[in-house]
JSON list of C-alpha atoms and ligand atoms in Angstrom, two decimals:
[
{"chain": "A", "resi": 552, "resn": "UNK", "atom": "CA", "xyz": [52.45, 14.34, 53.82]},
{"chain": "A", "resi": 553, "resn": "UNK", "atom": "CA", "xyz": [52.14, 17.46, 51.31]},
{"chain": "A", "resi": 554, "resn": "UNK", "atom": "CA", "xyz": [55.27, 18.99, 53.59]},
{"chain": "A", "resi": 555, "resn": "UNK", "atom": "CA", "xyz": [57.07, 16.24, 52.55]},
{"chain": "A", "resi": 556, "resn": "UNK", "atom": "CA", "xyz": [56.93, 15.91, 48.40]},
{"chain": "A", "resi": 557, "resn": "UNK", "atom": "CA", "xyz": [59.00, 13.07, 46.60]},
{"chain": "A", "resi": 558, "resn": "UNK", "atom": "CA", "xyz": [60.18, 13.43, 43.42]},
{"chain": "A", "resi": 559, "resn": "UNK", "atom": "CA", "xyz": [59.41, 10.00, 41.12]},
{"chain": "A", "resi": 560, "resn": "UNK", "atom": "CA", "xyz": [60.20, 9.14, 37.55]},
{"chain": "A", "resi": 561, "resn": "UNK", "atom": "CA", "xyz": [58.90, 6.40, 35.38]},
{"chain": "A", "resi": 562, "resn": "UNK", "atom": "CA", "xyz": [60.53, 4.86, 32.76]},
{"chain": "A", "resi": 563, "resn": "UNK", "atom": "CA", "xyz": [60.11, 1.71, 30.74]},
{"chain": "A", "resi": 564, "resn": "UNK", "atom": "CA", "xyz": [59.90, 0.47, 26.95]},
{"chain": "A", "resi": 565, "resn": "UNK", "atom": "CA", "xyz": [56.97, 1.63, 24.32]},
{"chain": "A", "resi": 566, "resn": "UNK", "atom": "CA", "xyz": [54.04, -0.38, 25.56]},
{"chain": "A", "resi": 567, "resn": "UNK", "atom": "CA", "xyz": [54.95, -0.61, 29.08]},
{"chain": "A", "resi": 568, "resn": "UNK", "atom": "CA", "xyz": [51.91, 1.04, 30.02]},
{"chain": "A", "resi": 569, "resn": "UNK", "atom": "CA", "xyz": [53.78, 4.47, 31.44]},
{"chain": "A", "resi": 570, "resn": "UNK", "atom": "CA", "xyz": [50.70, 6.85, 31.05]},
{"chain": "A", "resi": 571, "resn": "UNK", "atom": "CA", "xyz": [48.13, 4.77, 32.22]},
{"chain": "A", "resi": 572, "resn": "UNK", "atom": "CA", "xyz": [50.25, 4.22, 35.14]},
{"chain": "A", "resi": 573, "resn": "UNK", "atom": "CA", "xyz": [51.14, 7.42, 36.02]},
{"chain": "A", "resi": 574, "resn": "UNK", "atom": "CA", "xyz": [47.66, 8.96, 35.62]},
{"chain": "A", "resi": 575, "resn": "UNK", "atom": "CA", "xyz": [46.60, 6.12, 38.02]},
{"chain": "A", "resi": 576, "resn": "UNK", "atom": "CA", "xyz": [49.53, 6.97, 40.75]},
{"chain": "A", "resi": 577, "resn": "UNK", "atom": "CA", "xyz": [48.44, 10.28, 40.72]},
{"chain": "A", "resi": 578, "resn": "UNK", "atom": "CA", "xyz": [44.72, 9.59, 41.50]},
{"chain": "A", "resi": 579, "resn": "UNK", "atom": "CA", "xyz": [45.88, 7.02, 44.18]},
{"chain": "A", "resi": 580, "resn": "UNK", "atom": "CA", "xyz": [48.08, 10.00, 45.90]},
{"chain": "A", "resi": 581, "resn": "UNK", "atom": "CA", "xyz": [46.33, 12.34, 45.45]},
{"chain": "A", "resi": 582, "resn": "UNK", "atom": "CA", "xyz": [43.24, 10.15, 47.84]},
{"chain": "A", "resi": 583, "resn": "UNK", "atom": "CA", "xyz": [46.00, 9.88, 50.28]},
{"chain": "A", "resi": 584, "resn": "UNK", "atom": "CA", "xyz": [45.83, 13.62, 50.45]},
{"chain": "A", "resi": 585, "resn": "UNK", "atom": "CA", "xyz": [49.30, 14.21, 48.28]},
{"chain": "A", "resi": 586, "resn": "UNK", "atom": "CA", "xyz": [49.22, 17.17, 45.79]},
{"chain": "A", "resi": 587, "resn": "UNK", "atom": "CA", "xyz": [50.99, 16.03, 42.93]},
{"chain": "A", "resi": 588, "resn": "UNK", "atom": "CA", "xyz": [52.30, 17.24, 39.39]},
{"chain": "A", "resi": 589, "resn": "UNK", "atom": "CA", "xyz": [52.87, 15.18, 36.61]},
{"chain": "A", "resi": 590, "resn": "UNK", "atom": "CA", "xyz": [55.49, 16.32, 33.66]},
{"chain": "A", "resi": 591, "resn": "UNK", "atom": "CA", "xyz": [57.39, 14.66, 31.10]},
{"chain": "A", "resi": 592, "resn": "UNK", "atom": "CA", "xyz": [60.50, 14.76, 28.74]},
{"chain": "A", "resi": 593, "resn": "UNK", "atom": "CA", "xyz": [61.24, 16.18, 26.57]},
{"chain": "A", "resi": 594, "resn": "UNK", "atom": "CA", "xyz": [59.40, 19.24, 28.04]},
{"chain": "A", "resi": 595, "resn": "UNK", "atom": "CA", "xyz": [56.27, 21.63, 26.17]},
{"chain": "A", "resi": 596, "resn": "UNK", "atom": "CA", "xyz": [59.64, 23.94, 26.84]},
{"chain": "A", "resi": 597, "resn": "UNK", "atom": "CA", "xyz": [60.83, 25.27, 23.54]},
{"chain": "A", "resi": 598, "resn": "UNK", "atom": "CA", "xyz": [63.78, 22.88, 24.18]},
{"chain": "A", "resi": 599, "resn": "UNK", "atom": "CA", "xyz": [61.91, 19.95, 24.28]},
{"chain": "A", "resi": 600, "resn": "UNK", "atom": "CA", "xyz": [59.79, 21.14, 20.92]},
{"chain": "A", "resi": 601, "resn": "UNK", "atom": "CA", "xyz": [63.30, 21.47, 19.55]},
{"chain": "A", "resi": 602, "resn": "UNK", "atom": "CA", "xyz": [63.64, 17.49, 20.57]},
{"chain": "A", "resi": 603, "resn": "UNK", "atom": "CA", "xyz": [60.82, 16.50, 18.81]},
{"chain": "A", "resi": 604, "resn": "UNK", "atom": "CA", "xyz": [61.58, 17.91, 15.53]},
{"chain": "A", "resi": 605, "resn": "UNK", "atom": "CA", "xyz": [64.64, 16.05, 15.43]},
{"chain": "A", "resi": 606, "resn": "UNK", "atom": "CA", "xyz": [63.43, 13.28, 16.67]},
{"chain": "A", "resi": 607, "resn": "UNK", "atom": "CA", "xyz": [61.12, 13.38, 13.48]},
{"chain": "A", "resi": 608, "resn": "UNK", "atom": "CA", "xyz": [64.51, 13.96, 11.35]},
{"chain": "A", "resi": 609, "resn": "UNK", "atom": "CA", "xyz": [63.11, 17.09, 10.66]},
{"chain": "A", "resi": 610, "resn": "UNK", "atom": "CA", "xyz": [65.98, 18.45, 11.07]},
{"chain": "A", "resi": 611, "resn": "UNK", "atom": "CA", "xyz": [69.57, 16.65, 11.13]},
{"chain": "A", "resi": 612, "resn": "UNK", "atom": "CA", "xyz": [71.75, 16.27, 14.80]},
{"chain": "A", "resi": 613, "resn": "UNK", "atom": "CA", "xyz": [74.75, 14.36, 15.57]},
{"chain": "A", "resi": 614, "resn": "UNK", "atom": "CA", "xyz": [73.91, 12.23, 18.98]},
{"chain": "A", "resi": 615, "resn": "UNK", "atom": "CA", "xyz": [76.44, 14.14, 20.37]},
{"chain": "A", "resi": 616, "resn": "UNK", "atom": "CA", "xyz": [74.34, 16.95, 19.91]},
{"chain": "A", "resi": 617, "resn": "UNK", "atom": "CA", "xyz": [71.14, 15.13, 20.40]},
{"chain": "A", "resi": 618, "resn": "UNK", "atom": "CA", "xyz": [72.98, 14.40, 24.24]},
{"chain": "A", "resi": 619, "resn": "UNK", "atom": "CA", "xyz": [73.76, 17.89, 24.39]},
{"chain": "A", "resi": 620, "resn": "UNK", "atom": "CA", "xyz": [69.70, 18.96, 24.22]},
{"chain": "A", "resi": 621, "resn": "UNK", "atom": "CA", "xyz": [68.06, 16.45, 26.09]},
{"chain": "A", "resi": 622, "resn": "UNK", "atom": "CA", "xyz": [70.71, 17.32, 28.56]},
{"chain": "A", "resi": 623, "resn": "UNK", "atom": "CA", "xyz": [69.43, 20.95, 28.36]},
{"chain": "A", "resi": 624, "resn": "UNK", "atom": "CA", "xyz": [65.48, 20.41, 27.69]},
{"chain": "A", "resi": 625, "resn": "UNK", "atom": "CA", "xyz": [66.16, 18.60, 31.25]},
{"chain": "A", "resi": 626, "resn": "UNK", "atom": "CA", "xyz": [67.98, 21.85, 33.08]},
{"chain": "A", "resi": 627, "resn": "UNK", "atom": "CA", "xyz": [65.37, 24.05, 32.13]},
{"chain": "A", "resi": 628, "resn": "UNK", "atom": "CA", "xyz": [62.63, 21.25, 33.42]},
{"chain": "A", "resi": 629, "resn": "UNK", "atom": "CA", "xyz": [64.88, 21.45, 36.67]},
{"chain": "A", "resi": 630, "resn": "UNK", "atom": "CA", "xyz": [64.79, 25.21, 36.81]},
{"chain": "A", "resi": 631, "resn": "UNK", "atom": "CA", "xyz": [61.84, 26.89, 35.15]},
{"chain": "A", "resi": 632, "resn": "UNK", "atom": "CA", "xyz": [60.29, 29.68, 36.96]},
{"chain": "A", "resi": 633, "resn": "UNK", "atom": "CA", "xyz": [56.76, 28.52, 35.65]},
{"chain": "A", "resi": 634, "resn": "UNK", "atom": "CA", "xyz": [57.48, 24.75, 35.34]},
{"chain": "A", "resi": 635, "resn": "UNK", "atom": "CA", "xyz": [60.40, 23.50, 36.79]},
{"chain": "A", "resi": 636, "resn": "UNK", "atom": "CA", "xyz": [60.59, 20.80, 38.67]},
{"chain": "A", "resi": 637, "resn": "UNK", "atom": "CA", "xyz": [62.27, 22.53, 41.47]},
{"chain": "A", "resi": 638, "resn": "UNK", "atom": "CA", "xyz": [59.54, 25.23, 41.94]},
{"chain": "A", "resi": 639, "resn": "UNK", "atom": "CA", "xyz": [56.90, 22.33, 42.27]},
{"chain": "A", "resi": 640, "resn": "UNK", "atom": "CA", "xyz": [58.61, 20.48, 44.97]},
{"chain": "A", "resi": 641, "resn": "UNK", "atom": "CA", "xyz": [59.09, 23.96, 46.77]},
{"chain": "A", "resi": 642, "resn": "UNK", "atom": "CA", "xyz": [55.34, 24.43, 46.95]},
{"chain": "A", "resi": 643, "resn": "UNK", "atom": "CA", "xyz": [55.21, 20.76, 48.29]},
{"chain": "A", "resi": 644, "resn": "UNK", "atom": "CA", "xyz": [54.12, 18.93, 45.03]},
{"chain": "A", "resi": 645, "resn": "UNK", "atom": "CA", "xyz": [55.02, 15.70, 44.28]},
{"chain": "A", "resi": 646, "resn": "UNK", "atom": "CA", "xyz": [56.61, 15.12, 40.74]},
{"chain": "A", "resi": 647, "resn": "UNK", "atom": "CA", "xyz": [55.74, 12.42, 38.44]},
{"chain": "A", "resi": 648, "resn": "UNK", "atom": "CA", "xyz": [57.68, 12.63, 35.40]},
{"chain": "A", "resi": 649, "resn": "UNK", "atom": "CA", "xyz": [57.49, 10.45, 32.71]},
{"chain": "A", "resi": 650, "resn": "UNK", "atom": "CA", "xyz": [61.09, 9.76, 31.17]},
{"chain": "A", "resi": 651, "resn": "UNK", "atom": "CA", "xyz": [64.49, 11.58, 32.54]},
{"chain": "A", "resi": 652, "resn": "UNK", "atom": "CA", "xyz": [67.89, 11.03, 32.84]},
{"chain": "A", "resi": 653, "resn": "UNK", "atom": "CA", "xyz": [67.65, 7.38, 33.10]},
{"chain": "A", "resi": 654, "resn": "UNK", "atom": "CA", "xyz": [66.37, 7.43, 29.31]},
{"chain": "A", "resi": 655, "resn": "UNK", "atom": "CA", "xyz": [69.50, 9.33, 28.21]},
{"chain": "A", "resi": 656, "resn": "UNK", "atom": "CA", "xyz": [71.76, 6.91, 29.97]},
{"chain": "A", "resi": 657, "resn": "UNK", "atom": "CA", "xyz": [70.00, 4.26, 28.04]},
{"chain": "A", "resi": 658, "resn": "UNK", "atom": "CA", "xyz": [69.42, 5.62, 24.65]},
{"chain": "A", "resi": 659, "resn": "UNK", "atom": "CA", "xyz": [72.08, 8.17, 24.21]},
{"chain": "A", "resi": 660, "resn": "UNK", "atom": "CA", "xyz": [74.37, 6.37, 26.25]},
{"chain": "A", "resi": 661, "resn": "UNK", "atom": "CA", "xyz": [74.07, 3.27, 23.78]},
{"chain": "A", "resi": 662, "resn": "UNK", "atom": "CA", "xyz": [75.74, 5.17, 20.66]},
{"chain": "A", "resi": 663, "resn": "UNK", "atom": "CA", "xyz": [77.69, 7.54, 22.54]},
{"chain": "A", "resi": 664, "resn": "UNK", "atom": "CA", "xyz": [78.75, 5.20, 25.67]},
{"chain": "A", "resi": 665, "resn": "UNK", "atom": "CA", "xyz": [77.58, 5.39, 29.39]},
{"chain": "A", "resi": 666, "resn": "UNK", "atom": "CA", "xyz": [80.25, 7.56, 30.68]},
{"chain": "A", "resi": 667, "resn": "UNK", "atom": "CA", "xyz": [79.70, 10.86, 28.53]},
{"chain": "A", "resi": 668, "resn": "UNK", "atom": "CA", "xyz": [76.04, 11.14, 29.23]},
{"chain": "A", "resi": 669, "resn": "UNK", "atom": "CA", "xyz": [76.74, 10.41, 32.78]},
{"chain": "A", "resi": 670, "resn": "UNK", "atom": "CA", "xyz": [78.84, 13.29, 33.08]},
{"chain": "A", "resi": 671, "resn": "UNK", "atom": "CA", "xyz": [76.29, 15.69, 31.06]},
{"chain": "A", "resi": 672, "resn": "UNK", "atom": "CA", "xyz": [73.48, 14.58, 33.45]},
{"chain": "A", "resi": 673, "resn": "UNK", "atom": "CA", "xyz": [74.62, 13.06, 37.02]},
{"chain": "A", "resi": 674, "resn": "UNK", "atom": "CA", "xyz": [77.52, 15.54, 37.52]},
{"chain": "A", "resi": 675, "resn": "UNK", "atom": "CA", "xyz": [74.94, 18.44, 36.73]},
{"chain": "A", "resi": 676, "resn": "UNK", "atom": "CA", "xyz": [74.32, 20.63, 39.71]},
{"chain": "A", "resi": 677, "resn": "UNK", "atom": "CA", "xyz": [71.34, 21.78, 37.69]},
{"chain": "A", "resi": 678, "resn": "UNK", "atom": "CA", "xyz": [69.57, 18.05, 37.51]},
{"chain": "A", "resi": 679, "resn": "UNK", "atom": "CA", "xyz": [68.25, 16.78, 40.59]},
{"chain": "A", "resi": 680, "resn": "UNK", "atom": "CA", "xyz": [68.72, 12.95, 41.51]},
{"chain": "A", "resi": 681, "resn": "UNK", "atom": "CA", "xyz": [65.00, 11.52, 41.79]},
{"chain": "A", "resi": 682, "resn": "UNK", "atom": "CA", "xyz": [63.59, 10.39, 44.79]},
{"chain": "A", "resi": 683, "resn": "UNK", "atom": "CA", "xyz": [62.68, 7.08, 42.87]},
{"chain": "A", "resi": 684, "resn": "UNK", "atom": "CA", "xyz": [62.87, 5.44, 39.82]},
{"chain": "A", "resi": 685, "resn": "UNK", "atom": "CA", "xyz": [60.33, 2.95, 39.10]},
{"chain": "A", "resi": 686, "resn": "UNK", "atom": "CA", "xyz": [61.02, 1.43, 35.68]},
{"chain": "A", "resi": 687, "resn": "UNK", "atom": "CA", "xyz": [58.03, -0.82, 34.77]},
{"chain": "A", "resi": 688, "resn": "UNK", "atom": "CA", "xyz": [59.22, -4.21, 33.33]},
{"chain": "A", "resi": 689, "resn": "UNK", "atom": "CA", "xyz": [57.57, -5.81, 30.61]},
{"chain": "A", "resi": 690, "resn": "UNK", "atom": "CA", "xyz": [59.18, -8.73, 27.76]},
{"chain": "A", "resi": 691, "resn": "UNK", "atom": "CA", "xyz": [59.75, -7.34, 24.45]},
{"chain": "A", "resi": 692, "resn": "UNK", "atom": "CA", "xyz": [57.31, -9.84, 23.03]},
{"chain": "A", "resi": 693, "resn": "UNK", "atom": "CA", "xyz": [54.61, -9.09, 25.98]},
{"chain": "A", "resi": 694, "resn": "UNK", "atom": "CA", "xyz": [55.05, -4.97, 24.85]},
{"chain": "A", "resi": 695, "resn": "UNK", "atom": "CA", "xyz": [54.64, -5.89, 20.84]},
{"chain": "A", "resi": 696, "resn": "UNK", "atom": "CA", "xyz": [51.42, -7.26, 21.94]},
{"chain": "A", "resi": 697, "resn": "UNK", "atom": "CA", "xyz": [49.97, -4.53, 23.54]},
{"chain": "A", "resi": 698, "resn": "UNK", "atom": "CA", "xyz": [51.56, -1.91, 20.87]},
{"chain": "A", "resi": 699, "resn": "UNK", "atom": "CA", "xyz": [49.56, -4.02, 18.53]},
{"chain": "A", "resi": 700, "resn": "UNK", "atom": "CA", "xyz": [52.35, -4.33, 15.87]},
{"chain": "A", "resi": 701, "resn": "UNK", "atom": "CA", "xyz": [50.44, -5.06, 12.55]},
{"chain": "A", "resi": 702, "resn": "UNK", "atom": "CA", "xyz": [53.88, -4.87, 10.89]},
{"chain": "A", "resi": 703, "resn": "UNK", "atom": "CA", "xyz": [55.02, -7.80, 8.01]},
{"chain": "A", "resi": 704, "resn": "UNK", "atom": "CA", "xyz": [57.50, -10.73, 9.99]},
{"chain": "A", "resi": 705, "resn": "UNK", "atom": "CA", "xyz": [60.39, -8.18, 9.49]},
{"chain": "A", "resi": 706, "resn": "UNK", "atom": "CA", "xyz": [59.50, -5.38, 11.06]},
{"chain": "A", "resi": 707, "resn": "UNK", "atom": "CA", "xyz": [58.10, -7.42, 14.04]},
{"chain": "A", "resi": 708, "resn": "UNK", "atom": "CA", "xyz": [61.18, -9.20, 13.99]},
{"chain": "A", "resi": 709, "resn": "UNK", "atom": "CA", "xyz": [62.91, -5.61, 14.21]},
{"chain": "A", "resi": 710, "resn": "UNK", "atom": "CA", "xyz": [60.68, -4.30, 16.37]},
{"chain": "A", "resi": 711, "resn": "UNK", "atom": "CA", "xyz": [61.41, -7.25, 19.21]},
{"chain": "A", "resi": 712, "resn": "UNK", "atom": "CA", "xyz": [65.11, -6.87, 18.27]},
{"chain": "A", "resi": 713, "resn": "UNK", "atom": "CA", "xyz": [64.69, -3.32, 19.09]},
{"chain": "A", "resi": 714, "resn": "UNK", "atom": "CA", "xyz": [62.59, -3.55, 22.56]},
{"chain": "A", "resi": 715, "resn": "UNK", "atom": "CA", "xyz": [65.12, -6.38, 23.62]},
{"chain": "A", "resi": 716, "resn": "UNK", "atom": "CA", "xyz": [68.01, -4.57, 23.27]},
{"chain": "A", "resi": 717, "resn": "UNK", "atom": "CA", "xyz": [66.65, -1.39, 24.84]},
{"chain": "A", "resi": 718, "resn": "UNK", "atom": "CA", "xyz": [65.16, -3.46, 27.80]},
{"chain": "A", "resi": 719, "resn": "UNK", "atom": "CA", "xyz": [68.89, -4.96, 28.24]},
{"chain": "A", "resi": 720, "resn": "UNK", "atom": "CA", "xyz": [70.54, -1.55, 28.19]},
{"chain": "A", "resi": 721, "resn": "UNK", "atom": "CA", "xyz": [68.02, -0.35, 31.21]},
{"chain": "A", "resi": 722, "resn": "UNK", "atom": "CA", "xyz": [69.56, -3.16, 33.04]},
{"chain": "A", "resi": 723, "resn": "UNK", "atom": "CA", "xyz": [73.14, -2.46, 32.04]},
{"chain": "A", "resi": 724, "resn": "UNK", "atom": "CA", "xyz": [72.66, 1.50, 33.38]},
{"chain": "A", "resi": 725, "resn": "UNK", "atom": "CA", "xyz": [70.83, 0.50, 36.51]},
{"chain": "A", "resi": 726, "resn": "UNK", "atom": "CA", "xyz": [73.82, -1.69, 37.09]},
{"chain": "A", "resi": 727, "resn": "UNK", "atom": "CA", "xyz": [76.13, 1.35, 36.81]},
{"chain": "A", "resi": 728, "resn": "UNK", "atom": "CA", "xyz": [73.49, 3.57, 38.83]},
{"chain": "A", "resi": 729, "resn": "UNK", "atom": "CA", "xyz": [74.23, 0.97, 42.00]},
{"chain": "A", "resi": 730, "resn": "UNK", "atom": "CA", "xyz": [76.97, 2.77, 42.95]},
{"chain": "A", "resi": 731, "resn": "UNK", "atom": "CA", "xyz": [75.49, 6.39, 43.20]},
{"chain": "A", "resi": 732, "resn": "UNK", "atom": "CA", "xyz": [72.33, 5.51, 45.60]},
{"chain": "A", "resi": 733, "resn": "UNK", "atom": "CA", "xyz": [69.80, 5.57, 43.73]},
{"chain": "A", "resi": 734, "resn": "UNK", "atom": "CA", "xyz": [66.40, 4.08, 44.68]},
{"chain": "A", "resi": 735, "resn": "UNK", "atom": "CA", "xyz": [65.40, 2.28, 40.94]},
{"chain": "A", "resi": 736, "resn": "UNK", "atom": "CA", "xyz": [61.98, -0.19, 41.34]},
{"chain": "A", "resi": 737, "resn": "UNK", "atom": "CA", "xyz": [61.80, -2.96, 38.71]},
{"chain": "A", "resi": 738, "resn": "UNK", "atom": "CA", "xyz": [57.94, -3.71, 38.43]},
{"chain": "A", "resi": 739, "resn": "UNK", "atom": "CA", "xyz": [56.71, -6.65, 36.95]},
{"chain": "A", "resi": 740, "resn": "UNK", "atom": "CA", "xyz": [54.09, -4.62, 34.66]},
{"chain": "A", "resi": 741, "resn": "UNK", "atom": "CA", "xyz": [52.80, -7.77, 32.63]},
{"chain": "A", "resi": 742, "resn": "UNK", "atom": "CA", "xyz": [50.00, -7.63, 35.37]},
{"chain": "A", "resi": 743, "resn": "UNK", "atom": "CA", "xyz": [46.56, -6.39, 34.82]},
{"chain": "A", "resi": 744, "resn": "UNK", "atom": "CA", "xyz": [46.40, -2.23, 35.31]},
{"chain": "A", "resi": 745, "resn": "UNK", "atom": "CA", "xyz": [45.30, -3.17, 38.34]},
{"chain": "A", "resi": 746, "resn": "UNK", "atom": "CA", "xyz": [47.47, -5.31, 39.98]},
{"chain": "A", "resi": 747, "resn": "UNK", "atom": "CA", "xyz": [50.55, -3.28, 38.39]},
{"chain": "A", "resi": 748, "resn": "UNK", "atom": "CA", "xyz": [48.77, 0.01, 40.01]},
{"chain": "A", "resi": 749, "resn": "UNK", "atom": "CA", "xyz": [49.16, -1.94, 43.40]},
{"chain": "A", "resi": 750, "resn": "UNK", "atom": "CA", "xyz": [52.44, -2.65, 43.27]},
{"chain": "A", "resi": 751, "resn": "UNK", "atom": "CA", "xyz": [53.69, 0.52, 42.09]},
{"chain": "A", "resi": 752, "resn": "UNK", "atom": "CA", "xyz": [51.80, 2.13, 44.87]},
{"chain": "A", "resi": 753, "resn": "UNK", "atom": "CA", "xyz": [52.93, 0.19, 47.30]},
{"chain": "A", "resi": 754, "resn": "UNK", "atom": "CA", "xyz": [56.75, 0.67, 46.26]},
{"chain": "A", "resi": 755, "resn": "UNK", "atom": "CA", "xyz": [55.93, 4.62, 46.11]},
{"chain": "A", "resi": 756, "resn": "UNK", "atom": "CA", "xyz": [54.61, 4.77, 49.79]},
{"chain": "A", "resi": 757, "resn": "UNK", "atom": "CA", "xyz": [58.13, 2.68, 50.84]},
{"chain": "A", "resi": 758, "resn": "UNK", "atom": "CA", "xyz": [59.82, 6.27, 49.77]},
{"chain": "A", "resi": 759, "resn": "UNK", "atom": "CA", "xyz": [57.28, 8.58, 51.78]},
{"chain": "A", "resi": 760, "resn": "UNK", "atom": "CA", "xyz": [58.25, 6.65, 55.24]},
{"chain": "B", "resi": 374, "resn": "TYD", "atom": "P1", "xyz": [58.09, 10.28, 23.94]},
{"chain": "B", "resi": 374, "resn": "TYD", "atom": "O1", "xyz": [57.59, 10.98, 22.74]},
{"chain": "B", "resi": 374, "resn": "TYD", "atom": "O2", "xyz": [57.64, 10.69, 25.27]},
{"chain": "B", "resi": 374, "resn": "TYD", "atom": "O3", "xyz": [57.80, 8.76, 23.65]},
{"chain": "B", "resi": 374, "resn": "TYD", "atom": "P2", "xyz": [57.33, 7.63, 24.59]},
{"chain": "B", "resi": 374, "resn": "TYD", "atom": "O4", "xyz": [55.84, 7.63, 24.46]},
{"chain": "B", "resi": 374, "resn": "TYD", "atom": "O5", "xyz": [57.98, 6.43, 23.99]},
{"chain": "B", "resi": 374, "resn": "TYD", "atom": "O6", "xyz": [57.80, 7.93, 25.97]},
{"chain": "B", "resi": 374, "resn": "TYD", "atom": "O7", "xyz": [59.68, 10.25, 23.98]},
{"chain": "B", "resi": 374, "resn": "TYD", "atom": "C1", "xyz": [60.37, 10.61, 22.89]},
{"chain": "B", "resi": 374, "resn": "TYD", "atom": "C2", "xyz": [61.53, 9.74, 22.61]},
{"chain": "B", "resi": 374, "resn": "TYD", "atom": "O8", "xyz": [62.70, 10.34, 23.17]},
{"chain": "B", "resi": 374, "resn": "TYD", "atom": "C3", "xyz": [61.51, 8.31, 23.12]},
{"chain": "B", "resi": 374, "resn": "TYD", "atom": "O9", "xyz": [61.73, 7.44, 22.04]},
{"chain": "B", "resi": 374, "resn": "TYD", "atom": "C4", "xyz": [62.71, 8.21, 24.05]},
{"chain": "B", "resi": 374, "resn": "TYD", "atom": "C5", "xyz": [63.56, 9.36, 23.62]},
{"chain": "B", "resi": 374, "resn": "TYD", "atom": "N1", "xyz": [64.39, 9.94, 24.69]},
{"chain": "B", "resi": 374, "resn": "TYD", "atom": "C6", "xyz": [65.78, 9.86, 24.59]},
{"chain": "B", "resi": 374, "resn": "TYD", "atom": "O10", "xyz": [66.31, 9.27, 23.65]},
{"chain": "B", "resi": 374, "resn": "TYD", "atom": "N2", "xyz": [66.54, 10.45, 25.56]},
{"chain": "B", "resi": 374, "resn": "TYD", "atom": "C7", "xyz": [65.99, 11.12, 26.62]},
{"chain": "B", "resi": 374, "resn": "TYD", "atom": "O11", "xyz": [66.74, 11.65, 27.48]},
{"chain": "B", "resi": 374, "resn": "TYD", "atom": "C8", "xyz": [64.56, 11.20, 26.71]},
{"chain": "B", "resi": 374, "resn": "TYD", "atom": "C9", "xyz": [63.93, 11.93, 27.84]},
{"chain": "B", "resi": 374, "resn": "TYD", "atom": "C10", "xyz": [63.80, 10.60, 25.72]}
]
């Protein structure tokens, strides 16, 4: 199976359980005998450092610009003679990656509309399509839970305002993705870790026959 590596992102909302799940995919391959790698965006890459600052306002971006380096963060993930994604499928290594272009779609996509991040990312020779998507599904209220939100009634109320509307623009760019092909998994992840390991498992092993 190592001859034949997959490439397989996860996305979902804060509290969806992504890490736990991933870490857990990766022990379950890797019994099956599949070598796998698992990476994340935005990258260690001094593009994806660059992300992170402004994410933390420390410095100022338009989300145009914002687009722009995520967009970039995620060539150089593609491409990276150490790291990149493509160099770890070449020496048969399945990719986990935590977050990619589907995030962009969703939260750049929301301020500066679907189309212009589709064109940055899914018309990019440099960006691979994934093998899989599996985006693990959870309610907004379910995810506040296990975030344990100690917030005052507003912020909660924000918060669950927030996950909604994220949740419901995953949907709206999965929608759109329909038409390209691509092979997007909506797991029910308000399971135990166990029972959402299962499932996600068995939806990965689909992509490997
Ligand atoms: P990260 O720190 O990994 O947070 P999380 O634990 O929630 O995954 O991700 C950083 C933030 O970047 C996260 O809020 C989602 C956002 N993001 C985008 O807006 N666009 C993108 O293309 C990516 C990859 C992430």
């Amino acid at each position: 199976m190592n001859n034949n590596p997959k490439f397989i992102v996860f996305e979902g909302i804060d509290g969806a359980g992504k890490t736990t799940q991933i870490n857990l995919l990766r022990e379950e391959l890797e019994k099956l005998g599949i070598l796998c790698e698992v990476t994340a965006e935005p990258t260690e890459l001094p593009s994806g450092k660059a992300i992170r600052r402004a994410l933390a306002k420390e410095v100022d971006k338009t989300p145009l610009e914002m687009a722009e380096m995520f967009t970039f963060d995620r060539e150089l993930h593609n491409t990276d003679a150490k790291i990149g994604i493509k160099k770890m499928l070449a020496e048969g290594k399945t990719v986990i990656c935590d977050r990619y272009y589907y995030s962009s779609l969703a939260y750049q996509g929301t301020v500066l509309g679907y189309d212009a991040v589709a064109k940055l990312n899914l018309e990019n020779p440099k960006i691979l399509k994934p093998d899989m998507c599996i985006f693990l599904d959870l309610s907004p209220e379910e995810s506040l839970k296990r975030i344990g939100n100690r917030g005052n009634t507003v912020e909660i109320y924000e918060n669950l305002e927030y996950l909604t509307r994220t949740r419901k623009t995953f949907f709206e760019v999965f929608e759109h993705l329909r038409k390209r092909e691509e092979n997007i998994a909506i797991i029910n992840a308000c399971g135990s870790i166990s029972e959402v390991s299962s499932l996600i498992l068995a939806a990965v092993l689909d992509v490997y026959k």
